[in-house]
Coordinates of C-alpha atoms in Angstrom, one line a residue:
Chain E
X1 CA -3.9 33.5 -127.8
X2 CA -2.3 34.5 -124.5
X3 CA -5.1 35.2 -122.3
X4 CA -5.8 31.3 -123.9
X5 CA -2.9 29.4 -123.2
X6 CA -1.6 31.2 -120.0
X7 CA -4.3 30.1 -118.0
X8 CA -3.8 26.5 -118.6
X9 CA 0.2 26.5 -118.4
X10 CA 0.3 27.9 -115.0
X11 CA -2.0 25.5 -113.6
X12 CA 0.4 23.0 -111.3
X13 CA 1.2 19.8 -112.8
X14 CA 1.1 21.6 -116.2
X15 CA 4.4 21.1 -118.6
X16 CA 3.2 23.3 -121.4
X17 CA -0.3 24.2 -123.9
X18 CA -0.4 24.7 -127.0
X19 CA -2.5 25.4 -129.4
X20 CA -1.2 23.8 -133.1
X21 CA -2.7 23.7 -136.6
X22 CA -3.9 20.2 -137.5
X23 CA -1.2 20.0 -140.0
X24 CA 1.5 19.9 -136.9
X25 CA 2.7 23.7 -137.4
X26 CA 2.5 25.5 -133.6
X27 CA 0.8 28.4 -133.6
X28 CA 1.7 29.5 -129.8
X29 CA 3.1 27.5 -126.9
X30 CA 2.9 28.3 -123.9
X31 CA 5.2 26.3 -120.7
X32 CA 4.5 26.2 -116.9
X33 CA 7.6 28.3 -116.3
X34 CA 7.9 26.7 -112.5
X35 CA 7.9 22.9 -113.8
X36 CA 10.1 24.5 -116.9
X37 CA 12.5 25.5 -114.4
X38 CA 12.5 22.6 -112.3
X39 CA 13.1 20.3 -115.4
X40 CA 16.3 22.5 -116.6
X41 CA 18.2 21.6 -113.8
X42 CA 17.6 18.2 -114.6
X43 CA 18.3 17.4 -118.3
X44 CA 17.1 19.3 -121.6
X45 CA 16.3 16.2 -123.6
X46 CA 14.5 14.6 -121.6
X47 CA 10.7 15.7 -122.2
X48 CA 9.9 17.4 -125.2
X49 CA 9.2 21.4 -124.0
X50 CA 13.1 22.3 -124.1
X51 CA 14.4 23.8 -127.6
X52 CA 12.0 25.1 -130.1
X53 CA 13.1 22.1 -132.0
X54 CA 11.6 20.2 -129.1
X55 CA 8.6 22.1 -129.5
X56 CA 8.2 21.9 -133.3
X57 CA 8.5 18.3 -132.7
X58 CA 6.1 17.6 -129.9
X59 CA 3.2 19.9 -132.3
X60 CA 4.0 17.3 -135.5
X61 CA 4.2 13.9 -133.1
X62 CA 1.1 15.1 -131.7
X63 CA -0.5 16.1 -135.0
X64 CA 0.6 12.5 -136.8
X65 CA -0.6 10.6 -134.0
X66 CA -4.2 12.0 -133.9
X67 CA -4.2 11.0 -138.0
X68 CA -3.3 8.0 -136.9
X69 CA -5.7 7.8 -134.2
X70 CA -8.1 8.2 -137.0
X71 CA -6.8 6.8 -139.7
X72 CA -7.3 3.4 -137.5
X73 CA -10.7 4.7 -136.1
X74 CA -12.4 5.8 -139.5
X75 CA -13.2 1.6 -140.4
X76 CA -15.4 1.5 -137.6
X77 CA -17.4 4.1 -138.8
X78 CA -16.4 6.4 -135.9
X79 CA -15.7 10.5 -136.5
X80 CA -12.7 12.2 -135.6
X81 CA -12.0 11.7 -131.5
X82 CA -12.7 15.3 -130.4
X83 CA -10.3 15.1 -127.0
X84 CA -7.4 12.1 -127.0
X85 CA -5.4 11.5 -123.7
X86 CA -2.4 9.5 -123.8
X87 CA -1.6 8.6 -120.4
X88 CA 1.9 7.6 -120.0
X89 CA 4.5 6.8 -117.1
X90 CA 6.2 9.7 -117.4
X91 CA 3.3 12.3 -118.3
X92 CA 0.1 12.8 -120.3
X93 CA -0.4 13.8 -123.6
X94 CA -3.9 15.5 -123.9
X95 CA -5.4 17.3 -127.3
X96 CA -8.5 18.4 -127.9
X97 CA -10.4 19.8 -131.2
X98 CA -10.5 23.8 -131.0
X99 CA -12.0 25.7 -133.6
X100 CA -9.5 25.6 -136.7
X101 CA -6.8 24.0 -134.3
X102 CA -5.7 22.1 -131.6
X103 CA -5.3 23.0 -128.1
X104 CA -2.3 20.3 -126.6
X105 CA -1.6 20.3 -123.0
X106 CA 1.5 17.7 -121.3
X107 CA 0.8 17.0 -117.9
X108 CA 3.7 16.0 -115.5
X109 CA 3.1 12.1 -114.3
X110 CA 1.3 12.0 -111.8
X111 CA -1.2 14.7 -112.8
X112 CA -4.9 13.4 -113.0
X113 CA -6.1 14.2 -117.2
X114 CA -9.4 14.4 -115.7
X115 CA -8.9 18.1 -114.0
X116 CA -8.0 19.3 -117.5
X117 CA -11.1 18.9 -118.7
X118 CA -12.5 22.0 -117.5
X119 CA -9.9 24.4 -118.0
X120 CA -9.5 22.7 -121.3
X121 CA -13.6 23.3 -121.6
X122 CA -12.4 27.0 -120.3
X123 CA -10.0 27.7 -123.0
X124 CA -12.0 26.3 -126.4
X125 CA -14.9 28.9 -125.1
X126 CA -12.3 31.8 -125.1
X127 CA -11.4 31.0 -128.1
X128 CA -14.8 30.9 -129.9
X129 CA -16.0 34.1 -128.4
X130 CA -13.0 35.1 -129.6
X131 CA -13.7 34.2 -132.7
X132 CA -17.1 35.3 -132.6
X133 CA -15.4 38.8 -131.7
X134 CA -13.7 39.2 -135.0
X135 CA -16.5 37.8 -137.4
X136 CA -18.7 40.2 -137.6
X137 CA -16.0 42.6 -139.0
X138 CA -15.3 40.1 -141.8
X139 CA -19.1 40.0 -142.2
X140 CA -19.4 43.8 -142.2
X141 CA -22.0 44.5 -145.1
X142 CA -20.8 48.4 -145.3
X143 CA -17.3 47.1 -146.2
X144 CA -18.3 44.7 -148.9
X145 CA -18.7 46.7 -152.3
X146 CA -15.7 47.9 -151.6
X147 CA -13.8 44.3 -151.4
X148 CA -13.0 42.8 -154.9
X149 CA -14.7 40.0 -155.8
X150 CA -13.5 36.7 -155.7
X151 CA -13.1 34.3 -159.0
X152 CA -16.4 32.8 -158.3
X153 CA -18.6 36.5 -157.9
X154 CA -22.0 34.6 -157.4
X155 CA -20.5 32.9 -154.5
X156 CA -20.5 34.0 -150.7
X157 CA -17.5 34.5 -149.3
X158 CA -18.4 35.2 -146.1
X159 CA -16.0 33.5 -144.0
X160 CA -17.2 30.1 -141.9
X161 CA -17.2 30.7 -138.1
X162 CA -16.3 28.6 -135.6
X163 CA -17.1 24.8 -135.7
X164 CA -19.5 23.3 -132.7
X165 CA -18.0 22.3 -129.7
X166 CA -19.5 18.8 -128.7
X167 CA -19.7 20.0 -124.7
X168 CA -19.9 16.5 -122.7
X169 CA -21.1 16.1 -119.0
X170 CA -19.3 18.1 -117.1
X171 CA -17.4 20.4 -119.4
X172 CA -18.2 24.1 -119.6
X173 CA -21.0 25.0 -121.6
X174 CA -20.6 27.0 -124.6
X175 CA -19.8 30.9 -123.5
X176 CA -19.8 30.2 -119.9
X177 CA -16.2 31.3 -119.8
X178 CA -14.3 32.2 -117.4
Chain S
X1 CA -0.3 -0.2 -82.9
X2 CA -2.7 -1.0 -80.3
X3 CA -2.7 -4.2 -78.0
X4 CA -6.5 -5.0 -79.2
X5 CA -5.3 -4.1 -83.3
X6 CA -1.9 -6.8 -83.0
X7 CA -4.5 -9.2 -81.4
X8 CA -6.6 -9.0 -84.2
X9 CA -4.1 -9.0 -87.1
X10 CA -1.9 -11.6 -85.0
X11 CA -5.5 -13.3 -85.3
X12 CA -5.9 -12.6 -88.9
X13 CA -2.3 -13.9 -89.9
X14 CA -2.8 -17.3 -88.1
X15 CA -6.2 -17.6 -90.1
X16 CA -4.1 -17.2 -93.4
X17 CA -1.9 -19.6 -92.2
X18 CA -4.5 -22.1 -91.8
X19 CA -5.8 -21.5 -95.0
X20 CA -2.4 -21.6 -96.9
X21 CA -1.7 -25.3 -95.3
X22 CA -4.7 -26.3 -96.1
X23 CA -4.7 -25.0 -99.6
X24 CA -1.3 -24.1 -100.5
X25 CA -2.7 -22.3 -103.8
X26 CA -1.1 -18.9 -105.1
X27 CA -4.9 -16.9 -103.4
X28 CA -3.7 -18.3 -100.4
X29 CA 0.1 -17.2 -100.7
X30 CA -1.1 -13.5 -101.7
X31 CA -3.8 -13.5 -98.2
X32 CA -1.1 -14.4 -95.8
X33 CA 1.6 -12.2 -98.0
X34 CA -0.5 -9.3 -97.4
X35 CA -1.7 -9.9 -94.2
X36 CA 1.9 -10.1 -92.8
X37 CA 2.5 -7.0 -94.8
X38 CA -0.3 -5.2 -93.2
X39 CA 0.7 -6.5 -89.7
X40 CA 4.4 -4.9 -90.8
X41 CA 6.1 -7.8 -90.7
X42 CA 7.8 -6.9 -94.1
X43 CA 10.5 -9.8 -94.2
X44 CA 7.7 -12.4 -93.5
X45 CA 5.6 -10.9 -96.5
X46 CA 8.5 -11.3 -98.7
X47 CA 9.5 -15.0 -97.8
X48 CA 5.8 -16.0 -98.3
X49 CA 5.6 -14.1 -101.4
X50 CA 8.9 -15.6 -102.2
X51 CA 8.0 -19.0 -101.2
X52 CA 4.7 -19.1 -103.0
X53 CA 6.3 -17.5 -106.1
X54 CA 8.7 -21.2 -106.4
X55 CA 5.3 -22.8 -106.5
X56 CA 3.3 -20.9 -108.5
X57 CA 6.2 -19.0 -110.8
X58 CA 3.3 -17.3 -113.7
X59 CA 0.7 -16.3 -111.1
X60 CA 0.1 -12.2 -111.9
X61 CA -1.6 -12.2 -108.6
X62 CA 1.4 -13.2 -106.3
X63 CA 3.7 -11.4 -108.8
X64 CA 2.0 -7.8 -107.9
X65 CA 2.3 -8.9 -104.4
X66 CA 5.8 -9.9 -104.4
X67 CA 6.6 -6.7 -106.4
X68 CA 5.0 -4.6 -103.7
X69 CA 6.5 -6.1 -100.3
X70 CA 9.6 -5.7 -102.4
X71 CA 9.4 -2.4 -102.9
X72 CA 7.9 -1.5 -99.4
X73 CA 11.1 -3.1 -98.0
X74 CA 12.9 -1.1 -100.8
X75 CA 11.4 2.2 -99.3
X76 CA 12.4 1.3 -95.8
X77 CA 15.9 1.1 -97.0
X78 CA 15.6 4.2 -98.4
X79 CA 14.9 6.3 -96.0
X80 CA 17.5 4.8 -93.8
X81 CA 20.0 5.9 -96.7
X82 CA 18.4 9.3 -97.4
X83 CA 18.8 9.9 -93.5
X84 CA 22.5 9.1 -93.7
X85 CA 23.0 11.2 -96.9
X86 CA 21.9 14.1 -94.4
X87 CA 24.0 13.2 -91.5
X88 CA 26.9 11.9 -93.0
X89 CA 27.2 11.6 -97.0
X90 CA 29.8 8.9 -98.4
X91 CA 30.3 7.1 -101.7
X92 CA 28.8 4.0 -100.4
X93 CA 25.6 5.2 -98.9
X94 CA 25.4 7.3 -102.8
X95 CA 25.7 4.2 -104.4
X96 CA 23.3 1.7 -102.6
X97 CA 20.9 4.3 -103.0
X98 CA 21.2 4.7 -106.7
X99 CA 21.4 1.1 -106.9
X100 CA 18.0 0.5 -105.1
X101 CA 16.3 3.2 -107.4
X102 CA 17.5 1.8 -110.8
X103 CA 16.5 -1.8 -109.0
X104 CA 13.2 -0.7 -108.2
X105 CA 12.7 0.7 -111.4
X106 CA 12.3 4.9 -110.4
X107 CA 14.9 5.2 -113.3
X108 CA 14.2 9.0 -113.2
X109 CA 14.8 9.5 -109.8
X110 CA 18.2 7.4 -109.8
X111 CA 19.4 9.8 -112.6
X112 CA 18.7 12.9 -110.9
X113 CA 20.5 11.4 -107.6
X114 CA 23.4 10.5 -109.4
X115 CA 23.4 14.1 -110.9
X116 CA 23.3 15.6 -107.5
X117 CA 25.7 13.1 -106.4
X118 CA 28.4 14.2 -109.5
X119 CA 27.8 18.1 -108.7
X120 CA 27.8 17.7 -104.6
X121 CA 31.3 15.2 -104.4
X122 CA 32.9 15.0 -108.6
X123 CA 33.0 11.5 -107.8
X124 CA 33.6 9.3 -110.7
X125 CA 31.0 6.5 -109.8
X126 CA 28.4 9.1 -110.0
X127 CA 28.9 8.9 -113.8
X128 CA 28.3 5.1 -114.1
X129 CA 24.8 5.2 -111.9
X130 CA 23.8 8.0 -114.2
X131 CA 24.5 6.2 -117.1
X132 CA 23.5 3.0 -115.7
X133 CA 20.0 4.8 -114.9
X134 CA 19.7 6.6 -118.7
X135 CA 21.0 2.8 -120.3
X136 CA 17.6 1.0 -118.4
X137 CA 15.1 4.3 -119.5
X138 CA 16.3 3.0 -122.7
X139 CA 15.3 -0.4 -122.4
X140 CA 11.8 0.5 -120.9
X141 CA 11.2 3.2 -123.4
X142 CA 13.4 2.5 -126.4
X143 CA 13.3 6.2 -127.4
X144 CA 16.6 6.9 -129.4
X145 CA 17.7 9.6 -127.5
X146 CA 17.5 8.1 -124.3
X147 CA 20.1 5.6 -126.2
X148 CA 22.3 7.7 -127.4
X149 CA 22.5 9.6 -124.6
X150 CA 23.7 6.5 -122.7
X151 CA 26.2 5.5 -124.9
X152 CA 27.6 9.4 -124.2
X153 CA 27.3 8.9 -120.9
X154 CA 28.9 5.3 -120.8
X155 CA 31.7 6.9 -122.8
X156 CA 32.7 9.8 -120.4
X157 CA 32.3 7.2 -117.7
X158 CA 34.9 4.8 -118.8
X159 CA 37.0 7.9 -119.1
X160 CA 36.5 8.9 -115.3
X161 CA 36.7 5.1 -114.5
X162 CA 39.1 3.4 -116.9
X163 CA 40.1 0.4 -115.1
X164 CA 36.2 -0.4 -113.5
X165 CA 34.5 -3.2 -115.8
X166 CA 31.1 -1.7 -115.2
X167 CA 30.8 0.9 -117.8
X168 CA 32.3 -1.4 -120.1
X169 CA 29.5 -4.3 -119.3
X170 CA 27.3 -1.7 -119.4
X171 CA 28.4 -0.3 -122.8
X172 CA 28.1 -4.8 -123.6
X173 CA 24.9 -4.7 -122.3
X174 CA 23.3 -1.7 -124.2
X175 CA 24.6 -2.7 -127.2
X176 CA 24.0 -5.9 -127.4
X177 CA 20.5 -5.4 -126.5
X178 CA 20.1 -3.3 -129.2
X179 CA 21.7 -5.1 -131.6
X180 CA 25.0 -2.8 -132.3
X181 CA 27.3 -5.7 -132.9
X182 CA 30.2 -4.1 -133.5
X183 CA 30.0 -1.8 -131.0
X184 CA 29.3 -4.9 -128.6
X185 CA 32.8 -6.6 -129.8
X186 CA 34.6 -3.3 -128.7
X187 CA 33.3 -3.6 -125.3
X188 CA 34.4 -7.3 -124.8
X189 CA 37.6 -6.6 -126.5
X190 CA 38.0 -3.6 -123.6
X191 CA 36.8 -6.2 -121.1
X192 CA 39.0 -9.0 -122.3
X193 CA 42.0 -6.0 -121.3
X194 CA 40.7 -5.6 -118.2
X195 CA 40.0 -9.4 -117.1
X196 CA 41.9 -11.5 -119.9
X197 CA 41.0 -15.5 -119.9
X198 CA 37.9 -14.9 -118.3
X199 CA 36.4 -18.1 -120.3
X200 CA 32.7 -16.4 -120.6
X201 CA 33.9 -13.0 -121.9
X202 CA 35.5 -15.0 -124.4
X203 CA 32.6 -17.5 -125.4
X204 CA 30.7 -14.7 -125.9
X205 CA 33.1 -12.4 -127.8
X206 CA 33.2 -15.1 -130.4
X207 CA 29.5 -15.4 -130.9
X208 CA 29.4 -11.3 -131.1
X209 CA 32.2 -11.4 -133.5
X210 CA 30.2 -13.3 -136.0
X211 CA 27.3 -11.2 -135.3
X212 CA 29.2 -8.1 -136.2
X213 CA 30.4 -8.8 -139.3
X214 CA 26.9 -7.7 -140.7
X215 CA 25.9 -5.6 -137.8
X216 CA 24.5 -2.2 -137.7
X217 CA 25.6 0.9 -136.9
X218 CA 24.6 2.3 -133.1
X219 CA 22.3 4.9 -135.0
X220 CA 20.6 2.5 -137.2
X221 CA 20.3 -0.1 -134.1
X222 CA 18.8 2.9 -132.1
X223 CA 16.6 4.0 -134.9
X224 CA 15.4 0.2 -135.4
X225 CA 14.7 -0.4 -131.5
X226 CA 12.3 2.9 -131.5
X227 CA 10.7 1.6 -134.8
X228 CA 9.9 -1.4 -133.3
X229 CA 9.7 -0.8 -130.1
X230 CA 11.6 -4.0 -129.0
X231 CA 14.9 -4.6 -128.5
X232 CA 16.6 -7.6 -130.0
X233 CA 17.2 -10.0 -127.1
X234 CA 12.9 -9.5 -126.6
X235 CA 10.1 -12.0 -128.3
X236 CA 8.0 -10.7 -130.2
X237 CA 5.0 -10.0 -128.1
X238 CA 2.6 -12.6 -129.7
X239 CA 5.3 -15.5 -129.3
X240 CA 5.0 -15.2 -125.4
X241 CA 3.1 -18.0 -123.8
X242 CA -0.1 -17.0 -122.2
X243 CA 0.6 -17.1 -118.7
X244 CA -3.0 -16.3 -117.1
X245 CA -6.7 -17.5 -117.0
X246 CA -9.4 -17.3 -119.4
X247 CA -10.0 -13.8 -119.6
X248 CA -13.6 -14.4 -121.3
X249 CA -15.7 -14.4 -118.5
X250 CA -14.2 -10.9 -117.3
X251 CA -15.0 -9.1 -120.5
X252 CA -18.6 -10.7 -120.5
X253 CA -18.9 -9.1 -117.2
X254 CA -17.9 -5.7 -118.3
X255 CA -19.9 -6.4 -121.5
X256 CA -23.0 -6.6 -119.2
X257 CA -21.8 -3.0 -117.6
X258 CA -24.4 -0.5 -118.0
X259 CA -23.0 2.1 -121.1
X260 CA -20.8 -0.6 -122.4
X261 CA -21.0 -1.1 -126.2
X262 CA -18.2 -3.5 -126.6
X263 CA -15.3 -5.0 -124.8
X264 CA -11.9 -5.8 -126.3
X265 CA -8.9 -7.9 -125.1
X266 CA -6.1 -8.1 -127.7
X267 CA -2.7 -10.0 -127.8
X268 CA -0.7 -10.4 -130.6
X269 CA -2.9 -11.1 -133.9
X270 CA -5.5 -12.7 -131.5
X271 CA -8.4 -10.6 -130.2
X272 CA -11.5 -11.5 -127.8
X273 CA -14.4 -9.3 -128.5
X274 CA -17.8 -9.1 -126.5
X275 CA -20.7 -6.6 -127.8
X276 CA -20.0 -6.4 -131.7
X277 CA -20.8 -9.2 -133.7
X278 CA -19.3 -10.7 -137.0
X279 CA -17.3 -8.1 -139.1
X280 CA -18.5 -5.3 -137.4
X281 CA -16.3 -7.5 -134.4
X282 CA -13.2 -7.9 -136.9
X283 CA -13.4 -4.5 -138.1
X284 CA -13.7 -2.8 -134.4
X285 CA -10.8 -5.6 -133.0
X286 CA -8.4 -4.3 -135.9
X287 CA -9.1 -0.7 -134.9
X288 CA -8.4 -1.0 -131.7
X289 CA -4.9 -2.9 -132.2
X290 CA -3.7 0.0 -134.5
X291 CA -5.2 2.8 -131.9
X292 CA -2.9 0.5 -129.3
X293 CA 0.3 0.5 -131.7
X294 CA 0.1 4.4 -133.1
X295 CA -0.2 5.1 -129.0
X296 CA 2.8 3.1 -127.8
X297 CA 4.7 5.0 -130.4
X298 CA 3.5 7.9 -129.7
X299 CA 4.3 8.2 -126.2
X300 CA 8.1 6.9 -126.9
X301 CA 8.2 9.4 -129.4
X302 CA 7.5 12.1 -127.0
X303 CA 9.7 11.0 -124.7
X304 CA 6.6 10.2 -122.0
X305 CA 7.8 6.9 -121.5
X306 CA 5.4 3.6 -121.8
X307 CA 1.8 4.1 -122.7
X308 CA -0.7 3.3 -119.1
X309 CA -4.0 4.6 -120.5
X310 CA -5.5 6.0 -123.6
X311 CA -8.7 7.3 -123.7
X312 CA -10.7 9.0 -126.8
X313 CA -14.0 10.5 -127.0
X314 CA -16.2 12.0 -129.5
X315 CA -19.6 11.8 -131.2
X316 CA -19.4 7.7 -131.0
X317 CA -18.4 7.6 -126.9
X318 CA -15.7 6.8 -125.2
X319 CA -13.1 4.4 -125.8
X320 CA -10.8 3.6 -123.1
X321 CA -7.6 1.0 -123.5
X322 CA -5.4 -0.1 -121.1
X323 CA -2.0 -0.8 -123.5
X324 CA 0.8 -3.5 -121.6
X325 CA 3.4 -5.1 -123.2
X326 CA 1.7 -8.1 -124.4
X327 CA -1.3 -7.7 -124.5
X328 CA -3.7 -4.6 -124.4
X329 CA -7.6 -4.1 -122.9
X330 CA -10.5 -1.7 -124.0
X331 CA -14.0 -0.7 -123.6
X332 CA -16.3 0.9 -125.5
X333 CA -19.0 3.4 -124.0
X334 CA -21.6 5.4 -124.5
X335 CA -21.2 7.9 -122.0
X336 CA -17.8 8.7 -119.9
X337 CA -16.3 5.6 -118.6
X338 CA -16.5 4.7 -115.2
X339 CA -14.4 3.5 -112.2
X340 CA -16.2 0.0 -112.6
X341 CA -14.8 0.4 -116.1
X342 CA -11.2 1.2 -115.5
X343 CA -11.2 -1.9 -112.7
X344 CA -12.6 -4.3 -114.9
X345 CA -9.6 -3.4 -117.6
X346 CA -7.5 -4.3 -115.4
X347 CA -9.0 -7.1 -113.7
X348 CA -9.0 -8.4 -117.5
X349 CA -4.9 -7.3 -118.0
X350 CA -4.1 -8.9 -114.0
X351 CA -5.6 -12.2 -115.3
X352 CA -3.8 -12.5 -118.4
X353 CA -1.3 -12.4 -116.4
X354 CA 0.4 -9.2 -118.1
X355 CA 0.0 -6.2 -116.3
X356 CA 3.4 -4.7 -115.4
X357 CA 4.2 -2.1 -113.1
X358 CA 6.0 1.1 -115.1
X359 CA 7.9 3.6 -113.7
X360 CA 6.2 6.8 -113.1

């Protein structure tokens, strides 16, 4: 997860990344440790990258909103958003889908969401490769008479990979990378 | 400026003028605001502005124009005190300049000043402005902690300042804003100590004394005000009159956008839509209103202060809303949204008359 996350949080204007579980759990945050700095000397409760409590917090107000981003967006037919920005006066929220999770990024005010989209794009392709690393290993057909079966023998077990990521205009295509 | 440049804007500004007496309507105010503006004649652009505000009192227009000749003469003043502050630092030349912050609305920055103010000189009026600043995040954010935090901050300046009324207004103020009765009487009752018979402090400590014999706690009025998101001396949004033009013609235009699948305008339980039709229109108005809501919570809940823009994309496009305080403007696309987009949200917002200007 580091060589994910540390590449967005030292970008200027960056407050913190993080990549949570869609239930609101963190998995790994990472802050911008010059704007982290910066913002110490000025008051601990004032954005929500100080305590871990902070942190723990930011991850489930993040995760609650996008269910109730669509929760409200499911009537009209519409799928799950796959990036949300929420642009506010004193910085931007932006989350996108990654594969199994999250990836959260809080932009200081005054920080344009738009050139987050291609890091953003950067860091979802490091993660599916990845993830495309370590599948074949779960895969491996010389290891599998020696696993024990599951409850349901007839059925595959072989684990799902990464879900699709819905690249638009001018976000990095899939595997590009770095 | 060049001799040829003033000649020309000197030119400019008597055209304006000709206009305005010809056809003293709130357009012609803005022209001639800005045009003195632009020429740098600040103080002329603000009595204009001024002047054409008493006439036309609910025009958005001249308000944003008022608002920003305000706060270029704001910024002159400024620098003037940020220059002294080098040169030679006193109480006075702190305070104005924490005064024209929180007046200006960089809450933020006051805070921070009146931090460096506290840690450079210990001097006890640095307290109030920092609480003073904290207190009006509240009121534009209505996060609890922000709240709380005041009240802390009020407390340990009336301790560093016990016989100034202003923490004690202030501690009036935020409470009674929030609705924390009882906490409200205390500060008149403190106030009443410090300036007894003064006959308004004591109209108004009998109404808050009936209020508080049913009042909340400072918690629950804190927790209520971030539920809600408004404060108790404020309308609800949808009982505000509608203070600007017909904003129907705006969202057909952005309607006939290439890309755009639907345009919304929402205020209160009313919504305008253009592009869906019949309950796909109801359906798509209603989603958008709770997209609006969940985000204005949201962002107080994260502590990144008042919601600007919110933009989500996926399989079905792009949907892009401008949130304000009464009312809120979005637009549907097929592709990414575009610059014409963004100006035509707020062209829509401008002529309802409701966009505000939010700290950043």
């Amino acid at each position: 997860m580091k060589t994910v996350l540390d590449p967005l949080a030292r970008i200027p204007g960056v407050r913190l990344a993080a990549l949570i579980s869609s239930d609101g759990v963190p998995i790994d945050v990472r802050r911008n440790e010059s704007t982290h700095a910066r913002r110490e000397g000025k008051d601990s409760k004032d954005a929500p990258d100080g305590s871990a409590e902070d942190l723990n917090a930011l991850a489930a107000l993040s995760s609650s909103w996008i269910s109730e981003v669509t929760r409200a967006v499911a009537p009209m037919s519409w799928d799950v958003p796959k990036r949300l920005v929420l642009h506010a006066a004193r910085g931007t929220l932006i989350v996108v889908q990654a594969p199994r999770a999250l990836l959260l990024v809080v932009l200081e005010g005054g920080v344009r969401p738009e050139e987050m989209r291609l890091p953003m794009g950067v860091a979802i392709a490091r993660m599916e490769r990845h993830l495309r690393a370590i599948e074949p290993k779960a895969a491996d057909p010389s290891r599998a008479p020696t696993d024990p079966p599951g409850i349901f023998p007839a059925q595959k077990t072989a684990s799902k990979g990464a879900e699709p990521i819905h690249a638009k205009g001018n976000e990095v295509p899939k595997g590009s990378g770095e | 400026m060049s001799f040829l440049k003033r000649l020309l804007s000197h030119g400019r500004v008597r055209s304006a003028e000709k206009r305005l007496s010809e056809d003293p309507s709130s357009k012609s105010y803005a022209e001639l605001a800005q045009e003195h503006a632009v020429h740098g004649e600040i103080g002329d652009a603000l009595r204009v502005a001024e002047e054409g505000l008493k006439l036309h009192p609910q025009d958005g227009e001249l308000k944003r124009v008022h608002e920003r000749v305000r706060q270029v003469s704001l910024e002159g003043r400024m620098r003037e005190l940020t220059q002294q502050l080098k040169t030679a630092p006193r109480p006075a030349v702190w305070s104005e300049l924490c005064e024209i912050l929180v007046d200006s609305g960089r809450v933020a920055r006051a805070e921070d000043l009146a931090i460096e103010w506290y840690q450079t000189t210990k001097h006890a009026e640095a307290s109030y402005w920092r609480a003073r600043a904290r207190a009006e995040r509240f009121f534009a954010d209505k996060r609890r902690d922000d709240g709380r935090l005041a009240f802390e901050l009020i407390s340990s300046a009336e301790e560093m300042l016990p016989s100034d009324p202003r923490p004690h207004r202030l501690r009036l103020q935020l409470a009674s804003r929030c609705g924390a009765w009882i906490e409200a009487r205390r500060a008149l009752a403190r106030l009443l100590e410090l300036q007894p018979g003064d006959p308004a402090l004591e109209a108004r400590f009998r109404t808050v004394a009936t209020l508080a014999e049913k009042a909340r706690t400072v918690d629950q009025a804190l927790r209520e005000v971030e539920k809600t998101g408004r404060l108790v001396d404020e309308e609800p949004s949808d009982a505000r009159p509608a203070t600007g033009g017909d904003v129907r013609p705006l969202l057909q235009n952005l309607a006939r956008e290439s890309g755009v699948r639907g345009v919304f305008y929402v205020r209160g339980a009313t919504a305008l839509v253009q592009g869906p039709k019949g309950p796909t229109a109801d359906r798509m108005a209603r989603g958008v209103r709770e997209v609006v809501g969940s985000c204005r919570t949201a962002a107080r809940r994260l502590g990144l202060g008042q919601a600007i823009e919110v933009s989500l994309e996926g399989e079905f496009g792009t949907l892009q809303i401008r949130p304000d305080e009464v009312a809120s403007a979005a637009v549907w696309c097929a592709g990414e949204v575009g610059r014409n987009h963004e100006a035509g949200l707020r062209d829509i917002l401008a002529r309802s008359g409701t966009e505000s200007e939010v700290d950043a």
